[in-house]
Amino acid sequence: MARVVKVFRTLRNNWKKSTFAVCVLSYGGYWLNGKHSDSLLRREACLLAREFGRQQIAPHERLRKATVILNPAACGGKANNLFEKNAAPILHLAGVEVTIVKTDYEGQAKKLMELAEQTDMLIVAGGDGTLQEVVTGLLRRPDQDTICHTPIGFIPLGSRNSLSPSLHLLSDNKVKDITSATLSILKGETVPLDVLQIKGETEQPVFALMGLRWGAFRDVATKISKYWYLGPLKTNAAHLLSTLHEWPLVREVSVSYLDPNLRPPDLSPQKPQRASLLYRIFLRLKHRWSPPVVEPPKVEEPEEWKEEQLSTLELFVQTHNKNPVQRRINDSMMIYAEPDNLTVSEYITVGNKKDQDPTVFTKESTKLEASACRLQLPEGTAGFYNIDNEEYEAMPVEISLLPRKLRFFISAERREQLLAQMQ
């Protein structure tokens, strides 16, 4: 008992050192527990991947080939280590023949994809910028109609991964997100995604999976990190200070657009059975003695472009890839224009919401549905677009929809969750 009293007396007399020691030990325990949890997640994922690797293949079959486009600079330079520790072992254990191509500079992925050979699956390991470069490089190829049938997997290694919520169940654990995304590639379930083709007056087209964003909220979002020293108040401060420099922050734009097209029915993945020989002979004889009437070709009516003059705080041209499993009547893109009559307090409130999710819009926003659109900006307009979170100079552009152009791997759990949200 005397020893216990002596210990408590010592702690009381040295309370500063004792408090510091408790803080260090608590943080160390929390850190070790996190490392142990990550190891368990990796082990579980590797055990699942090993089951894929144990599946027998026929003598004439070959191993599946995967080409990985890895951006080592993603996530502050940690992407290479994250991939090697969390994704690469899963692919190797599953018996996949992996070719890893690392990018050295911005824009290299576009050039690599223009020269890439055919593969069984393409895996993008990086963030929004890497994914956009890969998609743009693919769709600029002369043989893009053929190579677009290659399924694409996305392993979220970047600081911004806008497409991940559409394909995977996300958590607060980076290791879990990476391993689950890699396992969804092995399971092979895919979903078609729309693509936006964005073409300026002179440059080659750029392609986007999520959309194009332009306006005041976009401009402020690029400056929020500068006010890091304000902690949780940095978003409010960035929006408030932007109103002090200029108000109202209204953008004028002329939007010409075409009405959406009806979505054709999904083709059956199974080939229809060929008719019997006797039935085919009967049809041939029937067509010989009474040829079918050939209808004259339909004269295509000229496309009718509609035009809207919009005054807005922000314009967002968006695909439906946020929920790719939703059944839709039309193949279309959505054009949202935020109202220009927000007060300063409303502007700050909306800005806070858009900082969390840029695809959140006010009830008063203008909404247009289109299959193609043209954005005409007033002369002398400066600023930048965000195309899938990558910055491009603002200019007049034409945006076309490429419906269900690419197929991406999706986890079965995320698909079921998205379907449940629609009910």
Coordinates of C-alpha atoms in Angstrom, one line a residue, residues 2-423:
A2 CA 2.8 2.3 0.8
R3 CA 4.3 1.7 -2.6
V4 CA 1.0 2.7 -4.3
V5 CA 0.8 5.9 -2.2
K6 CA 4.4 6.7 -3.2
V7 CA 3.6 6.3 -6.9
F8 CA 0.6 8.6 -6.7
R9 CA 2.6 11.2 -4.8
T10 CA 5.3 11.1 -7.4
L11 CA 2.8 11.5 -10.2
R12 CA 1.2 14.5 -8.4
N13 CA 4.6 16.2 -7.8
N14 CA 5.5 15.7 -11.5
W15 CA 2.1 16.3 -13.0
K16 CA 3.5 18.0 -16.2
K17 CA 5.8 15.1 -17.1
S18 CA 3.1 12.6 -16.2
T19 CA 0.5 14.4 -18.5
F20 CA 3.0 14.5 -21.3
A21 CA 3.8 10.8 -20.9
V22 CA 0.1 9.8 -20.8
C23 CA -0.5 11.8 -24.1
V24 CA 2.5 10.1 -25.8
L25 CA 1.5 6.6 -24.7
S26 CA -2.1 7.2 -25.7
Y27 CA -1.1 8.4 -29.2
G28 CA 1.3 5.5 -29.5
G29 CA -1.3 3.0 -28.6
Y30 CA -3.8 4.6 -31.1
W31 CA -1.2 4.5 -33.8
L32 CA -0.2 0.9 -33.1
N33 CA -3.9 -0.2 -33.1
G34 CA -4.4 1.5 -36.5
K35 CA -1.4 -0.3 -37.9
H36 CA -2.7 -3.6 -36.6
S37 CA -6.1 -3.0 -38.0
D38 CA -4.6 -2.2 -41.4
S39 CA -2.6 -5.4 -41.3
L40 CA -5.8 -7.4 -40.6
L41 CA -7.5 -5.7 -43.6
R42 CA -4.6 -6.6 -45.9
R43 CA -4.5 -10.2 -44.6
E44 CA -8.3 -10.7 -45.2
A45 CA -8.1 -9.2 -48.7
C46 CA -5.1 -11.4 -49.6
L47 CA -7.0 -14.5 -48.4
L48 CA -9.9 -13.6 -50.7
A49 CA -7.5 -12.9 -53.6
R50 CA -5.8 -16.3 -53.1
E51 CA -9.1 -18.1 -53.7
F52 CA -9.2 -16.4 -57.2
G53 CA -5.6 -17.6 -57.8
R54 CA -6.5 -21.2 -56.9
Q55 CA -9.2 -21.4 -59.6
Q56 CA -8.2 -23.9 -62.4
I57 CA -7.9 -22.7 -66.0
A58 CA -8.2 -24.9 -69.1
P59 CA -4.9 -25.9 -70.9
H60 CA -5.7 -23.6 -73.8
E61 CA -6.5 -20.6 -71.6
R62 CA -4.0 -18.0 -70.5
L63 CA -3.6 -15.8 -67.5
R64 CA -5.5 -12.5 -67.5
K65 CA -3.4 -9.5 -68.3
A66 CA -3.8 -6.2 -66.5
T67 CA -2.1 -3.0 -67.4
V68 CA -1.8 -0.6 -64.4
I69 CA -1.2 3.1 -65.0
L70 CA 0.2 4.3 -61.7
N71 CA 0.8 7.9 -60.7
P72 CA 3.5 7.9 -58.0
A73 CA 3.0 11.6 -57.3
A74 CA -0.6 11.2 -56.2
C75 CA -1.6 11.6 -52.6
G76 CA 1.4 13.8 -51.9
G77 CA 3.9 11.2 -53.3
K78 CA 2.5 8.3 -51.2
A79 CA 0.7 6.6 -54.1
N80 CA 3.5 4.2 -55.0
N81 CA 3.9 2.9 -51.4
L82 CA 0.1 2.6 -51.0
F83 CA -0.2 0.6 -54.2
E84 CA 2.7 -1.7 -53.4
K85 CA 1.5 -2.5 -49.9
N86 CA -2.2 -2.7 -50.5
A87 CA -3.1 -3.5 -54.1
A88 CA -0.2 -5.2 -55.8
P89 CA -0.2 -8.3 -53.5
I90 CA -3.9 -8.8 -54.2
L91 CA -3.4 -8.8 -57.9
H92 CA -0.4 -11.1 -57.8
L93 CA -2.1 -13.6 -55.5
A94 CA -5.1 -13.7 -57.8
G95 CA -3.0 -15.0 -60.7
V96 CA -3.2 -11.8 -62.8
E97 CA -0.3 -11.0 -65.1
V98 CA 0.4 -7.4 -64.1
T99 CA 2.3 -4.8 -66.1
I100 CA 2.8 -1.6 -64.1
V101 CA 3.5 1.6 -66.0
K102 CA 4.5 4.6 -63.8
T103 CA 4.0 8.2 -65.0
D104 CA 6.8 10.7 -64.6
Y105 CA 5.1 14.0 -65.4
E106 CA 1.7 15.5 -65.8
G107 CA 0.1 14.6 -69.2
Q108 CA 2.2 11.5 -69.7
A109 CA -0.7 9.2 -69.2
K110 CA -2.5 10.6 -72.3
K111 CA 0.5 9.8 -74.5
L112 CA 0.9 6.3 -72.9
M113 CA -2.7 5.4 -73.6
E114 CA -2.4 6.5 -77.2
L115 CA 0.4 3.9 -77.7
A116 CA -0.9 1.2 -75.3
E117 CA -1.4 -2.4 -76.5
Q118 CA -4.5 -4.4 -76.1
T119 CA -5.0 -5.8 -72.6
D120 CA -7.7 -7.8 -70.7
M121 CA -8.2 -5.0 -68.2
L122 CA -6.9 -1.5 -67.6
I123 CA -6.3 -0.3 -64.0
V124 CA -5.9 3.3 -63.1
A125 CA -4.1 3.8 -59.8
G126 CA -4.2 7.5 -58.9
G127 CA -6.7 10.3 -58.5
D128 CA -9.0 12.4 -60.6
G129 CA -6.2 13.8 -62.8
T130 CA -4.7 10.4 -63.6
L131 CA -8.1 9.0 -64.5
Q132 CA -9.0 11.9 -66.7
E133 CA -5.7 11.6 -68.6
V134 CA -6.2 7.9 -69.2
V135 CA -9.8 8.3 -70.4
T136 CA -8.8 11.2 -72.7
G137 CA -5.9 9.2 -74.1
L138 CA -8.1 6.2 -74.8
L139 CA -10.8 8.2 -76.6
R140 CA -8.3 10.1 -78.7
R141 CA -7.1 6.8 -80.3
P142 CA -8.1 6.0 -83.9
D143 CA -9.2 2.5 -82.7
Q144 CA -11.1 3.8 -79.7
D145 CA -14.3 2.0 -80.7
T146 CA -12.5 -1.3 -80.2
I147 CA -10.3 -0.5 -77.2
C148 CA -13.2 1.1 -75.3
H149 CA -14.6 -2.4 -74.7
T150 CA -11.7 -3.0 -72.3
P151 CA -13.0 -2.9 -68.7
I152 CA -11.4 -0.3 -66.5
G153 CA -10.7 -0.5 -62.8
F154 CA -10.1 2.5 -60.6
I155 CA -8.0 2.3 -57.4
P156 CA -8.4 5.5 -55.5
L157 CA -4.9 6.7 -54.5
G158 CA -5.3 10.4 -55.1
S159 CA -6.3 13.2 -52.7
R160 CA -9.5 13.7 -54.8
N161 CA -11.3 10.6 -56.2
S162 CA -14.7 11.9 -57.4
L163 CA -15.6 8.7 -59.2
S164 CA -15.0 6.4 -56.2
P165 CA -18.4 6.9 -54.5
S166 CA -20.1 5.7 -57.7
L167 CA -18.1 2.4 -57.8
H168 CA -17.1 1.5 -54.2
L169 CA -18.3 1.6 -50.6
L170 CA -16.1 4.3 -49.0
S171 CA -14.9 4.4 -45.4
D172 CA -12.6 6.6 -43.3
N173 CA -9.8 4.0 -43.8
K174 CA -7.6 4.4 -46.9
V175 CA -6.3 0.8 -46.8
K176 CA -9.9 -0.5 -46.7
D177 CA -10.9 1.6 -49.7
I178 CA -7.9 0.5 -51.8
T179 CA -8.2 -3.2 -51.0
S180 CA -12.0 -3.3 -51.6
A181 CA -11.5 -1.4 -54.9
T182 CA -8.9 -4.0 -56.0
L183 CA -11.1 -6.9 -55.0
S184 CA -14.0 -5.5 -57.0
I185 CA -11.7 -5.7 -60.1
L186 CA -11.1 -9.4 -59.5
K187 CA -14.8 -10.1 -59.1
G188 CA -15.4 -8.7 -62.6
E189 CA -18.7 -7.0 -62.2
T190 CA -18.9 -3.9 -64.5
V191 CA -21.2 -1.0 -65.1
P192 CA -21.4 1.3 -68.2
L193 CA -20.5 5.0 -67.7
D194 CA -21.3 8.1 -69.8
V195 CA -18.5 10.3 -71.0
L196 CA -18.6 14.0 -71.9
Q197 CA -16.5 15.1 -74.9
I198 CA -15.5 18.8 -74.4
K199 CA -14.1 20.5 -77.4
G200 CA -12.7 24.0 -77.7
E201 CA -12.2 26.0 -80.8
T202 CA -8.6 24.9 -81.5
E203 CA -7.4 22.3 -79.0
Q204 CA -8.0 18.5 -79.1
P205 CA -11.1 17.4 -77.2
V206 CA -10.9 16.6 -73.5
F207 CA -13.1 13.9 -71.9
A208 CA -14.8 13.9 -68.5
L209 CA -16.6 11.3 -66.5
M210 CA -18.2 13.6 -63.9
G211 CA -18.6 17.0 -65.5
L212 CA -17.5 20.6 -66.1
R213 CA -17.8 23.3 -63.4
W214 CA -17.4 27.0 -63.8
G215 CA -18.2 30.0 -61.5
A216 CA -17.8 31.7 -58.2
F217 CA -18.0 28.6 -56.0
R218 CA -15.4 26.8 -58.1
D219 CA -13.0 29.8 -57.8
V220 CA -13.4 30.0 -54.0
A221 CA -12.8 26.3 -53.7
T222 CA -9.3 26.7 -55.1
K223 CA -8.4 29.2 -52.4
I224 CA -9.8 27.5 -49.2
S225 CA -6.6 25.7 -48.5
K226 CA -4.8 29.1 -48.2
Y227 CA -6.8 29.8 -44.9
W228 CA -5.7 26.5 -43.2
Y229 CA -4.7 28.5 -40.1
L230 CA -8.4 29.3 -39.5
G231 CA -9.2 25.6 -38.9
P232 CA -12.9 24.8 -39.3
L233 CA -13.6 28.5 -40.2
K234 CA -11.5 28.5 -43.3
T235 CA -14.4 27.7 -45.7
N236 CA -16.6 30.5 -44.3
A237 CA -13.6 32.9 -44.4
A238 CA -12.8 32.1 -48.0
H239 CA -16.3 32.8 -49.2
L240 CA -16.7 35.9 -47.1
L241 CA -13.5 37.4 -48.3
S242 CA -14.4 36.7 -51.9
T243 CA -17.5 38.9 -51.5
L244 CA -15.4 41.7 -50.1
H245 CA -13.3 41.8 -53.3
E246 CA -16.3 41.7 -55.6
W247 CA -20.0 41.4 -55.3
P248 CA -22.2 40.1 -56.8
L249 CA -20.1 37.3 -58.3
V250 CA -22.4 36.8 -61.3
R251 CA -21.4 35.0 -64.5
E252 CA -23.1 35.6 -67.9
V253 CA -23.2 32.7 -70.3
S254 CA -25.2 31.7 -73.4
V255 CA -26.2 28.1 -73.4
S256 CA -27.3 26.4 -76.7
Y257 CA -28.5 22.8 -76.3
L258 CA -30.2 19.9 -78.0
D259 CA -33.1 17.9 -76.4
P260 CA -32.1 14.5 -74.9
N261 CA -32.3 11.3 -76.9
L262 CA -34.4 8.3 -76.0
R263 CA -32.3 5.7 -74.5
P264 CA -32.2 2.5 -76.6
P265 CA -32.8 -0.8 -74.8
D266 CA -29.9 -2.6 -73.3
L267 CA -28.6 -5.4 -75.6
S268 CA -28.7 -8.9 -74.2
P269 CA -25.3 -10.2 -73.3
Q270 CA -26.2 -13.7 -74.8
K271 CA -26.2 -14.2 -78.5
P272 CA -29.6 -15.4 -79.9
Q273 CA -29.7 -18.9 -81.1
R274 CA -29.4 -19.5 -84.8
A275 CA -32.6 -20.7 -86.5
S276 CA -32.7 -24.2 -87.8
L277 CA -31.5 -25.1 -91.3
L278 CA -35.0 -25.9 -92.6
Y279 CA -36.4 -22.6 -91.3
R280 CA -33.6 -20.6 -93.0
I281 CA -34.2 -22.4 -96.3
F282 CA -37.9 -21.6 -96.0
L283 CA -37.2 -17.9 -95.4
R284 CA -34.8 -17.7 -98.3
L285 CA -37.3 -19.2 -100.7
K286 CA -40.1 -17.0 -99.4
H287 CA -37.9 -13.8 -99.9
R288 CA -37.1 -15.0 -103.5
W289 CA -40.7 -15.5 -104.6
S290 CA -42.1 -12.5 -102.7
P291 CA -39.3 -10.0 -101.8
P292 CA -40.0 -7.8 -98.8
V293 CA -41.0 -4.2 -99.5
V294 CA -38.0 -1.9 -98.9
E295 CA -39.1 1.3 -97.2
P296 CA -37.5 4.5 -98.5
P297 CA -34.8 5.9 -96.2
K298 CA -36.1 8.4 -93.6
V299 CA -35.1 12.0 -94.2
E300 CA -33.4 13.2 -91.0
E301 CA -34.8 16.4 -89.7
P302 CA -32.2 19.1 -88.9
E303 CA -31.3 19.4 -85.3
E304 CA -33.1 22.1 -83.4
W305 CA -30.8 24.0 -81.0
K306 CA -32.5 25.8 -78.2
E307 CA -30.8 28.8 -76.6
E308 CA -30.8 30.2 -73.0
Q309 CA -29.2 33.4 -71.7
L310 CA -28.2 32.6 -68.1
S311 CA -27.0 34.9 -65.3
T312 CA -25.6 32.6 -62.6
L313 CA -23.2 32.3 -59.8
E314 CA -22.1 28.9 -61.0
L315 CA -22.7 26.6 -64.0
F316 CA -22.3 22.8 -63.8
V317 CA -22.6 20.4 -66.7
Q318 CA -22.9 17.0 -65.2
T319 CA -23.2 13.3 -66.2
H320 CA -25.5 10.8 -64.5
N321 CA -22.5 8.8 -63.3
K322 CA -23.1 9.6 -59.7
N323 CA -25.6 6.7 -59.8
P324 CA -24.6 4.6 -62.8
V325 CA -27.1 1.8 -62.1
Q326 CA -30.1 4.0 -62.3
R327 CA -32.5 3.1 -65.1
R328 CA -33.2 6.2 -67.3
I329 CA -35.5 7.0 -70.2
N330 CA -33.2 9.4 -71.9
D331 CA -29.5 9.5 -72.7
S332 CA -28.6 13.0 -71.4
M333 CA -26.4 15.3 -69.5
M334 CA -27.7 17.8 -66.9
I335 CA -27.0 21.5 -66.9
Y336 CA -27.4 23.3 -63.6
A337 CA -27.2 27.1 -63.1
E338 CA -27.3 28.5 -59.6
P339 CA -29.5 31.7 -59.1
D340 CA -27.8 35.1 -59.2
N341 CA -29.8 36.6 -56.4
L342 CA -28.3 34.9 -53.4
T343 CA -27.5 37.1 -50.4
V344 CA -24.1 37.0 -48.8
S345 CA -25.2 34.8 -46.0
E346 CA -27.0 32.4 -48.4
Y347 CA -23.9 32.4 -50.6
I348 CA -21.7 31.4 -47.7
T349 CA -24.2 28.6 -46.6
V350 CA -24.4 27.2 -50.1
G351 CA -20.6 27.4 -50.5
N352 CA -20.1 25.3 -47.3
K353 CA -22.4 22.6 -48.8
K354 CA -20.6 22.7 -52.1
D355 CA -17.3 22.3 -50.4
Q356 CA -18.5 18.9 -49.1
D357 CA -20.2 18.0 -52.4
P358 CA -20.1 20.2 -55.5
T359 CA -23.1 18.3 -57.0
V360 CA -25.4 19.8 -54.4
F361 CA -27.7 22.4 -55.9
T362 CA -30.2 24.9 -54.5
K363 CA -34.0 24.5 -55.2
E364 CA -34.0 27.7 -57.2
S365 CA -31.3 26.5 -59.6
T366 CA -32.1 26.3 -63.3
K367 CA -32.0 22.8 -64.6
L368 CA -31.8 21.8 -68.3
E369 CA -31.5 18.2 -69.7
A370 CA -29.7 17.9 -73.0
S371 CA -27.8 15.5 -75.3
A372 CA -25.3 18.2 -76.4
C373 CA -24.7 21.8 -75.5
R374 CA -22.5 24.8 -76.4
L375 CA -21.2 27.4 -73.9
Q376 CA -20.6 30.8 -75.3
L377 CA -18.9 33.2 -72.9
P378 CA -18.8 37.0 -73.3
E379 CA -15.7 38.5 -74.8
G380 CA -12.9 39.1 -72.4
T381 CA -14.2 36.6 -69.9
A382 CA -11.3 35.3 -67.7
G383 CA -11.2 32.4 -65.4
F384 CA -11.0 28.6 -65.4
Y385 CA -13.2 25.5 -65.7
N386 CA -12.9 22.5 -63.5
I387 CA -13.2 19.4 -65.7
D388 CA -13.2 16.4 -63.4
N389 CA -11.4 18.6 -60.8
E390 CA -8.6 19.5 -63.3
E391 CA -8.2 23.1 -64.2
Y392 CA -8.6 24.4 -67.8
E393 CA -8.8 27.9 -69.2
A394 CA -12.4 29.1 -69.7
M395 CA -13.3 29.5 -73.3
P396 CA -16.3 28.8 -75.6
V397 CA -16.7 25.0 -75.8
E398 CA -19.1 22.4 -77.3
I399 CA -20.0 19.5 -75.0
S400 CA -21.3 16.2 -76.5
L401 CA -22.5 13.2 -74.6
L402 CA -21.1 9.7 -75.4
P403 CA -23.6 7.5 -73.7
R404 CA -22.4 4.3 -72.0
K405 CA -19.0 4.7 -73.7
L406 CA -16.8 3.0 -71.1
R407 CA -17.2 0.1 -68.7
F408 CA -15.9 0.3 -65.2
F409 CA -15.6 -2.3 -62.5
I410 CA -18.0 -1.8 -59.6
S411 CA -18.4 -3.6 -56.3
A412 CA -21.6 -5.7 -55.9
E413 CA -22.2 -4.1 -52.5
R414 CA -22.1 -0.6 -53.9
R415 CA -24.4 -1.6 -56.8
E416 CA -27.0 -3.0 -54.3
Q417 CA -26.7 0.1 -52.2
L418 CA -27.4 2.4 -55.1
L419 CA -30.3 0.3 -56.2
A420 CA -31.8 0.5 -52.7
Q421 CA -31.5 4.3 -52.7
M422 CA -33.7 4.4 -55.8
Q423 CA -36.6 2.5 -54.1

